[in-house]
Coordinates of C-alpha atoms in Angstrom, one line a residue:
Y1 CA 0.0 0.0 0.0
G2 CA 2.9 2.3 0.6
D3 CA 4.0 1.8 -3.0
F4 CA 0.5 2.6 -4.1
A5 CA 0.5 5.8 -2.1
V6 CA 3.8 7.0 -3.6
W7 CA 2.5 6.1 -7.1
Q8 CA -0.7 8.1 -6.5
R9 CA 1.1 11.2 -5.4
E10 CA 3.3 11.1 -8.5
W11 CA 0.2 10.4 -10.7
Q12 CA -1.5 13.6 -9.3
E13 CA 1.1 15.6 -11.3
S14 CA 0.3 13.9 -14.6
D15 CA -1.7 15.0 -17.6
E16 CA -4.2 12.2 -16.9
A17 CA -4.9 13.5 -13.4
N18 CA -5.2 17.1 -14.6
A19 CA -7.9 15.9 -17.2
H20 CA -9.9 14.3 -14.4
R21 CA -9.6 17.4 -12.3
K22 CA -10.8 19.6 -15.2
Y23 CA -13.8 17.4 -15.6
W24 CA -14.9 17.7 -12.0
M25 CA -14.2 21.4 -11.8
A26 CA -16.4 22.0 -14.8
R27 CA -19.1 19.6 -13.6
L28 CA -19.2 21.2 -10.1
S29 CA -18.5 24.8 -11.1
G30 CA -20.5 27.7 -9.9
A31 CA -22.7 27.9 -6.9
L32 CA -23.6 24.3 -5.9
P33 CA -27.3 23.9 -5.1
V34 CA -28.4 23.6 -1.5
I35 CA -31.4 21.2 -1.7
D36 CA -34.2 22.7 0.5
F37 CA -35.6 19.3 1.5
P38 CA -38.4 19.8 4.1
L39 CA -37.4 18.8 7.6
D40 CA -39.6 18.0 10.6
R41 CA -37.5 20.1 12.9
T42 CA -34.4 22.3 12.7
P43 CA -32.2 21.8 15.8
V44 CA -29.6 24.4 16.7
S45 CA -26.9 21.6 16.7
R46 CA -27.1 18.1 15.2
R47 CA -25.8 14.8 16.6
I48 CA -24.2 12.1 14.4
E49 CA -26.6 9.7 15.9
G50 CA -28.7 7.9 13.2
A51 CA -31.8 5.8 12.7
L52 CA -33.0 3.5 10.0
E53 CA -36.2 2.5 8.2
T54 CA -36.4 -0.4 5.7
L55 CA -38.8 -1.1 2.9
V56 CA -38.8 -4.5 1.1
F57 CA -39.9 -4.3 -2.5
P58 CA -42.5 -6.9 -3.5
A59 CA -41.2 -9.9 -5.6
S60 CA -43.4 -8.8 -8.6
L61 CA -41.8 -5.3 -8.6
V62 CA -38.3 -6.8 -8.4
Q63 CA -38.9 -8.8 -11.5
E64 CA -40.4 -5.8 -13.4
F65 CA -37.5 -3.8 -12.1
K66 CA -34.8 -6.1 -13.6
S67 CA -36.6 -6.6 -16.9
F68 CA -37.0 -2.8 -17.3
C69 CA -33.3 -2.3 -16.7
K70 CA -32.4 -4.8 -19.5
A71 CA -34.9 -3.2 -21.9
E72 CA -33.5 0.3 -21.2
S73 CA -29.8 -0.7 -21.2
V74 CA -29.3 0.7 -17.8
T75 CA -28.0 -0.8 -14.6
P76 CA -30.0 -1.1 -11.4
F77 CA -27.8 1.6 -9.9
M78 CA -28.8 4.1 -12.6
L79 CA -32.5 3.4 -12.3
T80 CA -32.6 3.7 -8.5
L81 CA -30.4 6.8 -8.6
A82 CA -32.8 8.4 -11.1
C83 CA -35.7 7.6 -8.9
F84 CA -33.9 9.1 -5.9
A85 CA -33.2 12.3 -7.8
I86 CA -36.8 12.6 -8.8
L87 CA -37.9 12.1 -5.2
L88 CA -35.5 14.9 -4.0
S89 CA -36.7 17.2 -6.8
E90 CA -40.4 16.6 -6.0
Y91 CA -39.9 17.2 -2.2
A92 CA -37.7 20.3 -2.6
N93 CA -39.2 21.7 -5.8
Q94 CA -35.7 22.0 -7.3
D95 CA -34.2 20.7 -10.5
D96 CA -30.4 21.1 -9.9
L97 CA -29.3 18.3 -7.6
V98 CA -26.0 16.9 -6.3
I99 CA -26.0 13.4 -4.8
G100 CA -23.0 11.7 -3.3
S101 CA -22.2 8.0 -3.9
P102 CA -19.3 5.8 -2.9
V103 CA -17.0 4.2 -5.5
A104 CA -14.7 1.2 -4.8
N105 CA -11.8 2.6 -6.9
R106 CA -10.2 -0.8 -7.1
R107 CA -7.9 -1.8 -10.0
P108 CA -6.8 -5.4 -10.8
E109 CA -3.3 -4.6 -9.5
T110 CA -4.7 -3.3 -6.1
E111 CA -7.3 -6.0 -5.6
A112 CA -5.1 -7.9 -3.2
L113 CA -4.1 -4.9 -1.1
I114 CA -5.7 -3.7 2.1
G115 CA -6.2 0.0 2.2
P116 CA -8.7 2.9 1.9
F117 CA -9.3 3.0 -1.9
A118 CA -13.0 3.8 -1.7
A119 CA -14.0 7.4 -2.1
P120 CA -17.2 9.4 -2.8
V121 CA -18.2 11.0 -6.1
A122 CA -20.6 13.9 -6.5
L123 CA -23.2 13.2 -9.2
R124 CA -24.9 16.3 -10.4
L125 CA -28.2 15.9 -12.3
D126 CA -30.2 18.6 -14.1
L127 CA -34.0 17.9 -14.2
S128 CA -35.0 21.3 -15.6
G129 CA -37.3 21.7 -18.6
N130 CA -40.0 19.2 -17.5
P131 CA -38.2 16.1 -19.0
T132 CA -39.8 12.7 -19.3
L133 CA -38.9 10.0 -16.8
R134 CA -37.0 8.1 -19.6
E135 CA -34.9 11.3 -20.3
I136 CA -34.1 11.6 -16.6
L137 CA -33.1 7.9 -16.5
Q138 CA -30.8 8.4 -19.6
A139 CA -29.3 11.5 -17.9
A140 CA -28.6 9.5 -14.8
R141 CA -27.0 6.8 -17.0
Q142 CA -24.6 9.3 -18.6
V143 CA -23.8 11.1 -15.4
T144 CA -23.0 7.8 -13.8
I145 CA -20.7 6.6 -16.6
D146 CA -18.9 10.0 -16.7
G147 CA -18.5 10.1 -12.9
L148 CA -17.1 6.6 -12.7
S149 CA -14.7 7.2 -15.5
H150 CA -13.3 10.2 -13.6
A151 CA -13.5 8.7 -10.1
E152 CA -9.8 8.1 -9.9
Y153 CA -9.1 11.7 -8.9
P154 CA -8.8 11.8 -5.1
F155 CA -11.9 13.4 -3.6
E156 CA -9.9 15.1 -0.8
L157 CA -8.0 17.1 -3.4
L158 CA -11.1 18.0 -5.3
A159 CA -12.8 19.2 -2.1
K160 CA -9.9 21.6 -1.5
D161 CA -10.1 22.9 -5.0
L162 CA -13.8 23.5 -4.9
K163 CA -13.7 25.2 -1.5
V164 CA -17.3 24.3 -0.7
R165 CA -18.8 26.0 2.3
S166 CA -21.9 25.2 4.3
R167 CA -24.9 27.5 3.9
N168 CA -27.3 27.7 6.8
G169 CA -25.7 24.6 8.3
R170 CA -26.1 22.6 5.1
N171 CA -23.2 21.3 2.9
P172 CA -24.3 21.4 -0.7
L173 CA -21.7 18.9 -1.8
F174 CA -23.1 15.9 0.2
Q175 CA -26.5 16.6 1.7
F176 CA -27.8 13.3 0.4
Y177 CA -26.0 10.0 -0.2
F178 CA -27.0 7.1 -2.4
L179 CA -25.7 3.6 -3.0
Y180 CA -26.8 0.3 -4.7
Q181 CA -25.1 -2.9 -4.0
S182 CA -25.6 -6.6 -4.0
A183 CA -25.3 -7.9 -0.4
F184 CA -21.8 -9.4 0.1
L185 CA -22.9 -11.3 3.2
Q186 CA -25.3 -14.2 2.5
N187 CA -26.9 -16.9 4.5
R188 CA -24.9 -20.1 4.5
E189 CA -25.6 -23.6 5.7
L190 CA -22.7 -25.9 6.8
P191 CA -22.8 -29.2 8.6
G192 CA -23.9 -28.4 12.1
L193 CA -23.6 -24.6 11.5
T194 CA -25.8 -21.9 10.1
I195 CA -24.3 -18.5 9.2
A196 CA -26.6 -15.5 9.0
P197 CA -25.6 -11.8 8.6
L198 CA -26.7 -9.4 11.3
P199 CA -29.6 -7.2 10.6
T200 CA -28.7 -3.8 9.2
F201 CA -28.7 -1.0 11.8
S202 CA -27.6 2.7 11.8
I203 CA -24.3 3.7 13.4
G204 CA -25.0 7.4 12.6
T205 CA -24.9 9.4 9.4
P206 CA -23.5 12.9 8.6
F207 CA -26.0 13.2 5.7
E208 CA -29.5 14.5 5.9
L209 CA -30.6 11.3 4.2
Q210 CA -28.7 8.2 3.0
L211 CA -30.5 5.7 0.8
A212 CA -29.1 2.3 0.3
V213 CA -30.8 -0.1 -2.2
I214 CA -29.5 -3.6 -1.4
E215 CA -30.1 -6.7 -3.5
R216 CA -30.1 -9.9 -1.4
D217 CA -31.0 -13.3 -2.8
D218 CA -34.3 -12.6 -4.7
S219 CA -35.2 -9.6 -2.6
V220 CA -34.4 -5.9 -2.9
Y221 CA -34.4 -3.7 0.2
A222 CA -34.5 0.1 0.4
N223 CA -32.7 1.2 3.7
L224 CA -33.2 4.9 4.4
E225 CA -30.8 6.2 7.1
Y226 CA -31.6 9.5 8.7
S227 CA -31.0 11.8 11.7
P228 CA -33.7 11.7 14.3
D229 CA -32.8 15.3 15.1
L230 CA -34.2 16.2 11.6
F231 CA -37.0 13.7 10.8
N232 CA -39.7 11.6 12.5
P233 CA -39.9 7.9 11.7
S234 CA -43.4 8.3 10.2
T235 CA -42.0 10.9 7.7
I236 CA -39.2 8.5 6.7
R237 CA -41.7 5.7 6.0
Q238 CA -43.7 8.1 3.9
I239 CA -40.6 9.0 1.9
L240 CA -39.9 5.3 1.3
N241 CA -43.5 4.6 0.2
Y242 CA -43.2 7.6 -2.2
Y243 CA -39.9 6.2 -3.5
E244 CA -41.6 2.8 -4.3
S245 CA -44.5 4.6 -6.1
L246 CA -42.0 6.6 -8.2
L247 CA -40.2 3.4 -9.2
R248 CA -43.5 1.8 -10.3
V249 CA -44.4 4.9 -12.4
I250 CA -41.0 4.9 -14.2
I251 CA -41.3 1.2 -15.1
A252 CA -45.0 1.5 -16.1
D253 CA -44.9 4.9 -17.9
P254 CA -41.4 6.1 -18.7
N255 CA -42.7 8.7 -21.2
R256 CA -44.6 10.6 -18.4
R257 CA -43.2 14.0 -17.7
I258 CA -41.9 14.9 -14.3
G259 CA -44.4 17.8 -14.1
D260 CA -47.3 15.3 -14.3
L261 CA -46.2 13.2 -11.3
D262 CA -48.3 13.1 -8.1
K263 CA -46.7 15.2 -5.5
P264 CA -45.7 13.9 -2.1
A265 CA -48.6 13.9 0.3
G266 CA -48.7 16.1 3.4
R267 CA -45.2 17.6 3.0
R268 CA -44.3 21.2 3.5
A269 CA -41.0 22.9 4.3
V270 CA -40.2 24.0 7.8
P271 CA -38.4 27.3 7.7
R272 CA -35.0 27.3 9.2
P273 CA -34.7 29.5 12.2
L274 CA -32.6 32.7 12.1
P275 CA -30.7 34.0 15.1
A276 CA -32.8 36.1 17.4
M277 CA -33.0 39.6 15.8
P278 CA -35.5 42.3 14.9
V279 CA -37.8 41.3 12.0
R280 CA -35.9 42.1 8.9
A281 CA -34.4 40.5 5.7
A282 CA -32.1 37.5 6.2
F283 CA -29.2 39.6 4.9
A284 CA -28.6 42.6 7.2
S285 CA -26.0 45.4 6.5
P286 CA -23.7 46.7 9.1
R287 CA -25.1 49.5 11.3
D288 CA -21.9 51.2 12.7
E289 CA -18.2 51.3 12.2
Y290 CA -17.5 48.3 14.4
E291 CA -19.8 46.0 12.4
T292 CA -18.4 47.5 9.1
L293 CA -14.9 46.5 10.2
L294 CA -15.9 43.0 11.2
V295 CA -17.9 42.5 8.0
E296 CA -14.9 43.5 5.8
I297 CA -12.6 41.0 7.7
W298 CA -15.1 38.2 7.5
R299 CA -15.4 38.8 3.7
E300 CA -11.7 38.3 3.4
V301 CA -11.5 35.3 5.7
F302 CA -14.4 33.4 4.0
G303 CA -14.0 34.8 0.5
E304 CA -17.6 35.7 0.5
P305 CA -18.8 38.9 -1.4
K306 CA -21.8 39.3 1.0
V307 CA -21.7 38.8 4.7
G308 CA -24.6 39.9 7.0
I309 CA -24.3 40.9 10.6
Y310 CA -26.5 37.9 11.6
D311 CA -24.6 35.3 9.7
D312 CA -23.2 32.6 11.9
F313 CA -19.5 32.1 11.8
F314 CA -19.7 28.3 11.9
A315 CA -22.6 28.1 9.4
L316 CA -20.4 30.0 6.9
G317 CA -17.8 27.2 7.3
G318 CA -15.8 28.6 10.1
N319 CA -13.3 26.4 12.0
S320 CA -10.4 26.9 14.3
L321 CA -8.0 28.0 11.5
R322 CA -10.4 30.6 10.2
A323 CA -11.0 31.8 13.7
A324 CA -7.3 32.2 14.3
E325 CA -7.0 34.1 11.0
F326 CA -9.9 36.4 11.9
V327 CA -8.6 37.2 15.4
S328 CA -5.1 37.9 13.9
R329 CA -6.5 40.2 11.2
L330 CA -8.7 42.0 13.7
E331 CA -5.8 42.8 16.0
R332 CA -3.5 43.8 13.1
E333 CA -6.1 46.1 11.4
S334 CA -7.7 47.6 14.5
G335 CA -5.6 46.9 17.6
I336 CA -8.7 45.0 19.0
T337 CA -7.8 41.7 20.7
I338 CA -10.4 39.1 21.5
D339 CA -10.0 35.5 22.6
L340 CA -10.6 32.7 20.1
S341 CA -13.2 31.2 22.4
T342 CA -15.3 34.3 22.2
L343 CA -16.5 33.1 18.8
I344 CA -18.1 30.1 20.4
V345 CA -20.7 32.1 22.3
R346 CA -20.8 35.2 20.0
P347 CA -20.7 33.7 16.5
T348 CA -22.3 36.6 14.7
I349 CA -21.0 40.0 13.8
A350 CA -23.8 41.6 15.7
K351 CA -22.9 39.8 18.9
L352 CA -19.2 40.3 18.4
S353 CA -19.6 44.1 17.9
E354 CA -21.7 44.3 21.0
Y355 CA -19.1 42.5 23.0
I356 CA -16.3 44.7 21.7
Q357 CA -18.2 47.9 22.4
L358 CA -19.4 47.0 25.9
Q359 CA -15.9 45.6 26.8
E360 CA -17.5 42.9 28.9
T361 CA -15.9 41.5 32.1
D362 CA -12.5 39.9 31.9
S363 CA -13.9 36.6 33.2
L364 CA -11.9 33.5 32.2
I365 CA -15.1 31.5 32.2
I366 CA -16.7 30.7 28.8
P367 CA -20.2 29.3 29.0
L368 CA -20.1 26.4 26.4
R369 CA -23.6 25.4 27.6
A370 CA -24.9 27.6 30.4
T371 CA -28.4 26.1 30.7
G372 CA -29.2 22.6 32.1
T373 CA -30.2 20.6 35.1
T374 CA -26.9 18.9 36.0
P375 CA -23.8 20.1 38.1
P376 CA -21.4 21.9 35.7
L377 CA -18.5 20.3 33.9
F378 CA -15.4 22.6 33.8
C379 CA -13.2 22.1 30.7
I380 CA -9.6 23.4 30.9
H381 CA -8.0 24.8 27.7
P382 CA -5.2 22.8 26.1
G383 CA -1.7 24.2 25.4
G384 CA -3.0 26.2 22.4
G385 CA -5.0 28.3 24.8
H386 CA -8.4 28.0 23.0
L387 CA -11.5 25.8 23.6
F388 CA -12.3 24.7 20.0
H389 CA -11.1 21.2 20.7
Y390 CA -14.1 20.8 23.0
L391 CA -16.8 21.8 20.6
D392 CA -17.6 18.4 19.2
L393 CA -17.5 16.9 22.7
V394 CA -20.0 19.5 23.9
R395 CA -22.4 18.7 21.0
E396 CA -22.3 14.9 21.9
L397 CA -23.0 15.3 25.6
P398 CA -26.6 15.4 26.8
R399 CA -28.4 18.7 26.3
N400 CA -29.1 19.0 30.0
Q401 CA -25.4 18.9 30.9
V402 CA -24.1 22.4 31.9
I403 CA -20.6 22.9 30.5
Y404 CA -18.1 25.8 31.1
G405 CA -14.7 26.3 29.5
L406 CA -11.8 28.1 31.1
R407 CA -9.7 30.2 28.7
P408 CA -6.3 31.6 29.7
P409 CA -5.6 35.2 30.7
D410 CA -4.3 37.6 28.1
V411 CA -0.6 37.4 27.1
D412 CA 0.4 40.3 29.3
S413 CA -1.2 38.8 32.4
L414 CA 0.3 35.4 31.5
R415 CA 3.8 36.9 31.7
H416 CA 3.6 36.9 35.5
V417 CA 2.4 33.3 35.8
R418 CA 5.3 31.2 37.0
S419 CA 3.8 27.7 37.6
V420 CA 0.9 25.4 37.0
K421 CA 0.1 25.7 40.7
Q422 CA -0.3 29.5 40.3
L423 CA -2.5 29.1 37.2
A424 CA -4.7 26.5 38.9
A425 CA -5.3 28.8 41.9
M426 CA -6.4 31.6 39.5
Y427 CA -8.8 29.2 37.7
I428 CA -10.3 28.0 41.0
D429 CA -11.2 31.5 41.9
E430 CA -13.0 31.8 38.6
I431 CA -15.0 28.5 38.8
Q432 CA -16.1 29.3 42.4
K433 CA -17.8 32.4 41.0
I434 CA -20.0 29.9 39.2
Q435 CA -20.1 27.1 41.7
S436 CA -19.3 28.1 45.2
H437 CA -18.9 24.6 46.7
G438 CA -18.4 21.0 45.5
P439 CA -18.6 18.4 44.4
Y440 CA -16.7 19.7 41.3
Q441 CA -16.3 18.0 37.9
L442 CA -13.1 18.9 36.0
C443 CA -11.6 17.7 32.7
G444 CA -8.7 18.8 30.7
M445 CA -7.0 18.0 27.4
S446 CA -3.3 17.7 27.0
F447 CA -1.7 20.6 29.1
G448 CA -5.2 21.4 30.3
G449 CA -5.2 18.0 32.0
L450 CA -2.2 19.1 34.2
V451 CA -4.1 22.2 35.3
A452 CA -7.2 20.2 36.0
W453 CA -5.1 17.8 38.2
E454 CA -3.6 20.7 40.1
M455 CA -7.0 22.3 40.5
A456 CA -8.5 19.0 41.9
S457 CA -5.6 18.7 44.3
Q458 CA -5.9 22.3 45.6
L459 CA -9.7 22.0 45.9
I460 CA -9.4 18.9 48.0
G461 CA -6.8 20.6 50.1
R462 CA -9.3 23.4 50.7
G463 CA -11.8 20.9 52.0
S464 CA -13.9 20.6 48.8
T465 CA -15.0 17.5 47.0
V466 CA -14.0 16.6 43.5
S467 CA -16.4 14.0 42.1
L468 CA -14.8 13.7 38.6
L469 CA -11.3 14.3 37.3
A470 CA -11.0 13.3 33.7
L471 CA -7.8 13.8 31.6
F472 CA -7.8 13.6 27.8
D473 CA -4.5 12.2 26.6
T474 CA -2.4 14.0 29.3
S475 CA 0.8 12.4 30.4
N476 CA 2.6 13.1 33.7
P477 CA 5.7 15.2 32.9
A478 CA 7.4 14.2 36.2
S479 CA 7.3 10.5 35.4
R480 CA 9.7 10.8 32.4
P481 CA 12.9 10.9 34.4
H482 CA 12.0 7.7 36.1
R483 CA 11.6 5.6 33.0
P484 CA 14.2 2.9 32.3
P485 CA 17.0 3.8 29.8
S486 CA 15.7 1.2 27.5
I487 CA 12.4 3.0 27.1
Y488 CA 14.3 6.3 26.3
A489 CA 16.4 4.5 23.7
L490 CA 13.4 2.9 22.1
S491 CA 11.6 6.3 21.8
W492 CA 14.7 7.9 20.2
I493 CA 15.2 5.1 17.8
N494 CA 11.5 5.3 16.7
F495 CA 11.8 9.1 16.4
F496 CA 14.9 9.0 14.2
A497 CA 13.4 6.1 12.1
R498 CA 10.3 8.2 11.4
Q499 CA 12.3 11.3 10.5
Y500 CA 14.6 9.3 8.3
N501 CA 11.7 7.7 6.4
K502 CA 10.0 11.0 6.0
Y503 CA 13.0 12.9 4.6
A504 CA 14.3 9.9 2.6
L505 CA 10.9 9.6 0.8
K506 CA 10.9 13.3 0.0
L507 CA 14.5 13.1 -1.4
T508 CA 13.7 10.1 -3.6
R509 CA 10.8 12.2 -5.0
G510 CA 13.2 15.0 -5.7
S511 CA 11.7 17.4 -3.1
V512 CA 15.1 18.8 -2.0
G513 CA 13.7 22.3 -1.4
E514 CA 10.9 20.9 0.7
V515 CA 13.4 18.9 2.9
I516 CA 15.6 22.0 3.3
S517 CA 12.7 24.2 4.3
S518 CA 11.5 21.5 6.8
L519 CA 14.9 21.3 8.4
I520 CA 15.2 25.1 8.6
F521 CA 11.8 25.2 10.3
S522 CA 12.6 22.5 12.8
S523 CA 15.9 24.2 13.6
R524 CA 14.2 27.5 14.2
I525 CA 11.7 25.8 16.5
A526 CA 14.5 24.1 18.4
A527 CA 16.5 27.3 18.7
R528 CA 13.5 29.3 19.9
T529 CA 12.7 26.7 22.5
F530 CA 16.3 26.8 23.8
V531 CA 16.4 30.6 23.9
W532 CA 12.9 30.7 25.6
R533 CA 13.9 28.3 28.3
S534 CA 17.2 30.1 29.0
V535 CA 15.5 33.5 29.2
R536 CA 12.8 32.2 31.5
R537 CA 15.4 30.7 33.9
V538 CA 17.3 34.1 34.0
C539 CA 14.0 36.1 34.6
K540 CA 13.0 33.7 37.3
L541 CA 16.3 34.1 39.1
L542 CA 16.1 37.9 38.8
H543 CA 12.4 38.0 39.6
L544 CA 11.6 39.8 36.4
P545 CA 8.8 39.4 33.9
I546 CA 9.6 37.7 30.6
P547 CA 10.2 40.3 27.8
R548 CA 7.0 40.9 25.8
G549 CA 8.6 40.3 22.4
M550 CA 9.6 36.8 23.4
H551 CA 6.3 35.8 24.9
T552 CA 3.7 33.5 23.3
M553 CA 1.0 31.6 25.1
L554 CA 2.2 28.2 23.8
D555 CA 5.8 28.9 24.9
T556 CA 4.5 29.7 28.4
F557 CA 2.5 26.5 28.7
V558 CA 5.3 24.3 27.3
A559 CA 7.6 25.7 29.9
L560 CA 5.1 25.3 32.7
N561 CA 4.5 21.8 31.6
H562 CA 8.2 20.8 31.8
S563 CA 8.6 22.3 35.2
Y564 CA 5.4 20.9 36.8
K565 CA 5.7 18.2 39.5
P566 CA 2.1 17.0 40.2
P567 CA 1.2 16.3 43.8
L568 CA -0.6 13.1 44.9
F569 CA -4.4 13.1 44.2
T570 CA -6.5 11.3 46.8
G571 CA -9.4 10.6 44.4
Q572 CA -9.9 8.4 41.3
L573 CA -8.6 9.5 37.9
V574 CA -10.5 8.8 34.7
L575 CA -7.9 8.8 31.8
F576 CA -9.0 8.9 28.2
R577 CA -6.0 7.8 26.2
A578 CA -5.5 8.2 22.4
E579 CA -4.9 4.8 20.7
D580 CA -2.4 6.3 18.2
R581 CA 0.1 7.5 20.7
S582 CA 3.9 7.4 20.0
A583 CA 6.0 4.4 21.1
S584 CA 7.8 6.6 23.7
V585 CA 4.8 6.3 26.1
D586 CA 3.2 3.1 25.1
S587 CA 5.0 1.2 27.8
D588 CA 2.9 2.8 30.6
P589 CA -0.9 2.6 30.0
T590 CA -1.5 5.1 32.7
L591 CA 0.8 7.7 31.0
G592 CA 2.7 8.1 34.3
W593 CA -0.4 8.6 36.6
G594 CA -0.5 5.1 38.0
E595 CA 1.1 5.8 41.4
M596 CA -0.2 9.4 41.6
A597 CA -4.0 8.7 42.0
Q598 CA -4.6 7.1 45.3
G599 CA -8.2 6.2 44.3
G600 CA -6.9 4.4 41.2
V601 CA -6.9 5.1 37.5
T602 CA -9.6 4.0 35.1
I603 CA -8.4 4.0 31.5
H604 CA -10.5 4.3 28.4
S605 CA -8.8 3.9 25.0
V606 CA -10.2 6.3 22.4
P607 CA -9.7 5.8 18.6
G608 CA -7.5 8.5 16.9
D609 CA -4.4 10.5 17.9
H610 CA -3.8 13.3 20.3
I611 CA -6.0 15.7 18.2
T612 CA -8.5 13.4 16.3
M613 CA -9.6 11.7 19.4
M614 CA -11.6 14.9 20.1
R615 CA -13.2 14.9 16.6
P616 CA -16.1 12.9 15.1
P617 CA -16.5 10.0 14.9
N618 CA -13.9 9.2 17.7
V619 CA -15.3 11.7 20.1
L620 CA -18.6 9.8 20.2
H621 CA -16.7 7.0 22.0
L622 CA -15.2 9.5 24.4
A623 CA -18.5 11.3 25.1
R624 CA -20.4 8.0 25.7
H625 CA -18.0 6.9 28.5
L626 CA -17.6 10.4 29.9
N627 CA -21.3 10.7 30.2
D628 CA -21.4 7.5 32.3
Y629 CA -19.3 9.3 34.9
L630 CA -21.3 12.5 34.7
A631 CA -24.5 10.7 35.2
K632 CA -23.1 9.0 38.4
T633 CA -21.8 12.3 39.8
S634 CA -25.1 13.9 39.0
K635 CA -26.9 11.3 41.1
V636 CA -24.5 11.8 43.9
G637 CA -24.9 15.6 43.7
T638 CA -28.7 15.3 44.0

């Protein structure tokens, strides 16, 4: 598979790959349509949790279905895709549709390899002009043939080129997903043994609807997977029944025009809610100089010609990188500094402008979810200083769970912080403004886990109760010097092996400039770290603040991390450990906390690495186990 990956990277520079790219860019050019499919409800946030309804086609329809495909020279995939496109068009009253579908992307030479070859393709169909059902079927046939012949171009590269952004929380590229397959798991009878596949069930879907038409033995099933946050089960059953009726009409009367079809019964669109605001048009122009400034910066960050003051940062496609770019531009162009976490609770220009003008309190508490019925969970920021890594976790925890985040003080205030112990005491003062007495629930990711540990120890020392201390992939910095020399040797061997493989591969590909740039960058980081630590030691001896020009938040937290020696904790530790950790720490499953928590350490292994463990779908695993502890502590608290 490694050879295949190298070949694919080289192929991406070829004329063949460029031809594939040109096809997709032309096919998906312009503003992609957002299909306004009517929903039963429009939640503020949506879980990945899914549900499934199944419809079994009658045997007589299956026979007609197969005969019709042969007569029209189309595959079952093409017919069922055309039927799905008609259904979407009828429900949404739109004729420009994009439907996603998976492609195996296997070649004869890769058939024996294990690896992620499958990828989605975006099939765009035009149903305008009141075409006949046969014309739609032939259009689906051609779109399928063209799409499959260009499916070799990696989808992740195409997504970067297209730069598709969500609109009103809907991603136009893959709102709806479709697949047709013959079941690869069949019932089998062996002497003394019967083998039967498990029934199909939903593990969750990121799409608004996902239709899978599956052929098994002599039966054909239509499995419609959906989000219960968006649809009721009765609605999904109506959609499946309408799909079957459309399939019957296509087979019986392919010359009927789409405009003559019976419309779906009892369906009307539910308007998507806008943020609370005075009654006005969806697009609202800036009202003062602050909003004008923010609008201009958002236009540059998102590349959008029109941005309204009530547009939501995340609905526009905002993420932590765009947030960092926005905050940096705002400070550079106006001298106004805000914390990245401010965007979580003030995601519109109107709210941001109000915040800037009122210059609200300097509280370090960010209400990630301020309403609920349970004792609050306090989340401590990681080394980067912002709380974006917690957003997916917050979405997956129950809606009655109160959650607060702790952001760091500004850079100037941070210059006077000398230890994790001092920082933890500062944060305890903050959380006690929200919750005056225990039991307290604390969690922290990476460096935030160290601060959470110290806060828990100090709270217990003050006579309070800590009912939950959860660390997300945080290792004990004081445990490193006590590891055997063999473990250190193994970690260094693994490190140099990884670096050698990385740079050797780049050199064999002729990327000499890239290697030189990477080495220069690494050298600068190493030099900066050395200078930073040296200056910090001198300033500490002389009782002087660290010079402003040398100070960054991450540098401070790295230094505090290395100098921290955690005290014993009398309670129980819940440790969520990333599965993809480096070999240097694999020898100790407790990450150095085993002898530090007198109440024991409970370990949960979470799929992903240090960062991706906090993102879907891995965060679902973390949230499920964390909620078990939150539920227990809630019962204790009541």
